[in-house]
Every structure is written in structure tokens, then in C-alpha cells.
């Protein structure tokens, strides 16, 4: 039996927040190195790894004796963001790969996604408190 704090939805929200924070770190590195010659832009991936892990778990490629729900939970727990470097991208003559406008747009988008995650967590917590209070 799983409790509220260890449910798959809370685990997904936790992983999504971790991904967004990692993404903000990569964007910050990119912006701070906008004038560094030969700097290659960093980007973060998460969705692809999570999707393939969950699909493998759902397809039954799990550990012996593990339930499907347990396999999906393990797939979510094991998924983590990956920071990659775009080696072939170059935005300027000095081989710097950072496009500042693109990074600013991505940072704004990431901020909105973080707000959505926090609202979802807050909503879940509000429902949990309502149940505790018996309302």
C-alpha cells in the first residue's frame, strides 16, 4: 500500500521539479558563458529517458516478482535528467554556441513550467489537508 507522499503522482512531480532545476542550472551556465569563445551550449533531456523507462516497465520487461505498478514506480524513481552538450552548434564566429535570445525564452518557459509543478503540488497538499481536517 502506498501513502500520499510516496504516490506515483507525487514522485512524478518531484522528478519534474528536479528536471526543471537541472535545466535552470544549464541555462544559467549558458547565459554566463555567452561571451566565452568555443563554449558549447548545454541542454537537459529527461522526457525521452522517462518515457522509454515507463514503456519498458509497462511492456513487462521488469524484475522477476515485481508488479506492474512497482515496475512503473521503479522506472520513475530511476529516471533522472541528463545534461548534454551540443558539440556541433555554433552561433558565432568564435564557435560559441549560445544564442542568448533562445536561452532567455527557454528560461521563461522553464519558469512557467516550475509554477505549474508547484501549483500541482500545492493542490495535492490542499486536498490532503482537507481530508485530514475532515472537511
mmCIF file of C-alpha atoms in Angstrom:
data_model
loop_
_atom_site.group_PDB
_atom_site.id
_atom_site.type_symbol
_atom_site.label_atom_id
_atom_site.label_comp_id
_atom_site.label_asym_id
_atom_site.label_seq_id
_atom_site.Cartn_x
_atom_site.Cartn_y
_atom_site.Cartn_z
ATOM 1 C CA UNK A 1 0.000 0.000 0.000
ATOM 2 C CA UNK A 2 1.406 3.376 -0.907
ATOM 3 C CA UNK A 3 0.729 6.518 1.018
ATOM 4 C CA UNK A 4 0.070 10.005 -0.322
ATOM 5 C CA UNK A 5 3.662 11.217 -0.065
ATOM 6 C CA UNK A 6 5.069 8.244 -1.948
ATOM 7 C CA UNK A 7 2.396 8.042 -4.646
ATOM 8 C CA UNK A 8 3.398 7.908 -8.289
ATOM 9 C CA UNK A 9 1.951 11.368 -8.928
ATOM 10 C CA UNK A 10 3.996 12.954 -6.120
ATOM 11 C CA UNK A 11 7.071 11.081 -7.331
ATOM 12 C CA UNK A 12 6.459 12.387 -10.867
ATOM 13 C CA UNK A 13 6.108 15.939 -9.554
ATOM 14 C CA UNK A 14 9.353 15.527 -7.604
ATOM 15 C CA UNK A 15 11.187 14.260 -10.694
ATOM 16 C CA UNK A 16 9.708 17.051 -12.833
ATOM 17 C CA UNK A 17 10.916 19.659 -10.331
ATOM 18 C CA UNK A 18 14.372 18.061 -10.303
ATOM 19 C CA UNK A 19 14.442 18.204 -14.105
ATOM 20 C CA UNK A 20 13.430 21.866 -14.158
ATOM 21 C CA UNK A 21 16.075 22.823 -11.580
ATOM 22 C CA UNK A 22 18.741 20.989 -13.581
ATOM 23 C CA UNK A 23 17.514 22.782 -16.701
ATOM 24 C CA UNK A 24 17.723 26.175 -14.965
ATOM 25 C CA UNK A 25 21.320 25.351 -13.973
ATOM 26 C CA UNK A 26 22.253 24.512 -17.572
ATOM 27 C CA UNK A 27 20.601 27.682 -18.888
ATOM 28 C CA UNK A 28 22.432 29.732 -16.243
ATOM 29 C CA UNK A 29 25.735 28.206 -17.351
ATOM 30 C CA UNK A 30 24.906 29.009 -20.957
ATOM 31 C CA UNK A 31 23.984 32.633 -20.226
ATOM 32 C CA UNK A 32 27.052 33.201 -18.054
ATOM 33 C CA UNK A 33 29.281 31.877 -20.848
ATOM 34 C CA UNK A 34 27.667 33.866 -23.653
ATOM 35 C CA UNK A 35 30.983 35.651 -24.352
ATOM 36 C CA UNK A 36 33.294 32.646 -23.850
ATOM 37 C CA UNK A 37 34.969 31.558 -27.107
ATOM 38 C CA UNK A 38 34.452 27.895 -28.064
ATOM 39 C CA UNK A 39 31.773 27.386 -25.380
ATOM 40 C CA UNK A 40 29.241 24.778 -26.410
ATOM 41 C CA UNK A 41 25.654 25.177 -25.249
ATOM 42 C CA UNK A 42 24.295 22.736 -22.654
ATOM 43 C CA UNK A 43 20.792 21.322 -22.738
ATOM 44 C CA UNK A 44 18.928 18.952 -20.474
ATOM 45 C CA UNK A 45 16.888 15.914 -21.501
ATOM 46 C CA UNK A 46 14.532 13.969 -19.316
ATOM 47 C CA UNK A 47 11.289 13.181 -21.076
ATOM 48 C CA UNK A 48 12.803 10.670 -23.522
ATOM 49 C CA UNK A 49 14.524 8.646 -20.796
ATOM 50 C CA UNK A 50 11.424 8.687 -18.603
ATOM 51 C CA UNK A 51 9.132 7.709 -21.473
ATOM 52 C CA UNK A 52 11.296 4.755 -22.548
ATOM 53 C CA UNK A 53 11.701 3.544 -18.938
ATOM 54 C CA UNK A 54 7.956 3.635 -18.326
ATOM 55 C CA UNK A 55 7.200 1.955 -21.654
ATOM 56 C CA UNK A 56 9.654 -0.850 -20.866
ATOM 57 C CA UNK A 57 8.089 -1.290 -17.418
ATOM 58 C CA UNK A 58 4.561 -1.282 -18.861
ATOM 59 C CA UNK A 59 5.559 -3.807 -21.522
ATOM 60 C CA UNK A 60 6.541 -6.250 -18.803
ATOM 61 C CA UNK A 61 10.309 -6.002 -19.055
ATOM 62 C CA UNK A 62 10.668 -5.844 -15.271
ATOM 63 C CA UNK A 63 12.445 -7.670 -12.496
ATOM 64 C CA UNK A 64 11.072 -11.099 -11.579
ATOM 65 C CA UNK A 65 8.372 -10.902 -8.934
ATOM 66 C CA UNK A 66 7.749 -7.182 -9.360
ATOM 67 C CA UNK A 67 4.214 -5.940 -10.019
ATOM 68 C CA UNK A 68 3.452 -3.677 -12.984
ATOM 69 C CA UNK A 69 2.752 -0.745 -10.641
ATOM 70 C CA UNK A 70 6.004 -1.415 -8.792
ATOM 71 C CA UNK A 71 7.867 -1.580 -12.101
ATOM 72 C CA UNK A 72 6.475 1.771 -13.216
ATOM 73 C CA UNK A 73 7.327 3.264 -9.825
ATOM 74 C CA UNK A 74 10.886 1.951 -10.139
ATOM 75 C CA UNK A 75 11.123 3.390 -13.653
ATOM 76 C CA UNK A 76 10.027 6.809 -12.376
ATOM 77 C CA UNK A 77 12.444 6.631 -9.442
ATOM 78 C CA UNK A 78 15.373 5.625 -11.629
ATOM 79 C CA UNK A 79 14.807 8.371 -14.197
ATOM 80 C CA UNK A 80 16.934 11.466 -13.872
ATOM 81 C CA UNK A 81 17.747 14.466 -16.064
ATOM 82 C CA UNK A 82 20.779 14.267 -18.324
ATOM 83 C CA UNK A 83 22.877 17.317 -19.203
ATOM 84 C CA UNK A 84 24.202 17.155 -22.761
ATOM 85 C CA UNK A 85 26.446 19.426 -24.789
ATOM 86 C CA UNK A 86 25.606 20.494 -28.339
ATOM 87 C CA UNK A 87 29.036 19.983 -29.886
ATOM 88 C CA UNK A 88 28.077 20.859 -33.453
ATOM 89 C CA UNK A 89 26.146 24.062 -32.765
ATOM 90 C CA UNK A 90 27.859 27.383 -33.276
ATOM 91 C CA UNK A 91 26.064 30.715 -33.040
ATOM 92 C CA UNK A 92 29.011 32.987 -33.781
ATOM 93 C CA UNK A 93 32.380 33.188 -35.493
ATOM 94 C CA UNK A 94 34.255 32.371 -32.252
ATOM 95 C CA UNK A 95 32.468 28.960 -32.108
ATOM 96 C CA UNK A 96 30.354 29.968 -29.135
ATOM 97 C CA UNK A 97 27.098 28.007 -29.346
ATOM 98 C CA UNK A 98 24.955 30.230 -27.114
ATOM 99 C CA UNK A 99 22.014 32.105 -28.638
ATOM 100 C CA UNK A 100 21.117 34.495 -25.819
ATOM 101 C CA UNK A 101 17.571 35.204 -27.015
ATOM 102 C CA UNK A 102 16.848 31.479 -27.250
ATOM 103 C CA UNK A 103 18.188 30.934 -23.729
ATOM 104 C CA UNK A 104 16.048 33.749 -22.333
ATOM 105 C CA UNK A 105 12.927 32.282 -23.931
ATOM 106 C CA UNK A 106 13.799 28.837 -22.578
ATOM 107 C CA UNK A 107 14.366 30.278 -19.084
ATOM 108 C CA UNK A 108 10.948 31.970 -19.181
ATOM 109 C CA UNK A 109 9.293 28.767 -20.357
ATOM 110 C CA UNK A 110 11.028 26.813 -17.608
ATOM 111 C CA UNK A 111 9.802 29.337 -15.036
ATOM 112 C CA UNK A 112 6.209 28.819 -16.166
ATOM 113 C CA UNK A 113 6.662 25.053 -16.008
ATOM 114 C CA UNK A 114 8.008 25.353 -12.447
ATOM 115 C CA UNK A 115 4.944 27.393 -11.476
ATOM 116 C CA UNK A 116 2.721 24.650 -12.874
ATOM 117 C CA UNK A 117 4.597 21.971 -10.900
ATOM 118 C CA UNK A 118 4.363 23.955 -7.662
ATOM 119 C CA UNK A 119 0.651 24.585 -8.201
ATOM 120 C CA UNK A 120 0.073 20.870 -8.750
ATOM 121 C CA UNK A 121 1.985 20.039 -5.560
ATOM 122 C CA UNK A 122 0.074 22.718 -3.642
ATOM 123 C CA UNK A 123 -3.248 21.412 -4.939
ATOM 124 C CA UNK A 124 -2.402 17.860 -3.886
ATOM 125 C CA UNK A 125 -1.315 19.071 -0.440
ATOM 126 C CA UNK A 126 -4.517 21.126 -0.067
ATOM 127 C CA UNK A 127 -6.630 18.030 -0.784
ATOM 128 C CA UNK A 128 -4.557 16.038 1.690
ATOM 129 C CA UNK A 129 -5.062 18.679 4.413
ATOM 130 C CA UNK A 130 -8.781 18.794 3.658
ATOM 131 C CA UNK A 131 -9.006 15.038 4.245
ATOM 132 C CA UNK A 132 -7.061 15.323 7.497
ATOM 133 C CA UNK A 133 -9.375 18.064 8.751
ATOM 134 C CA UNK A 134 -12.447 16.109 7.687
ATOM 135 C CA UNK A 135 -13.920 18.826 5.535
#
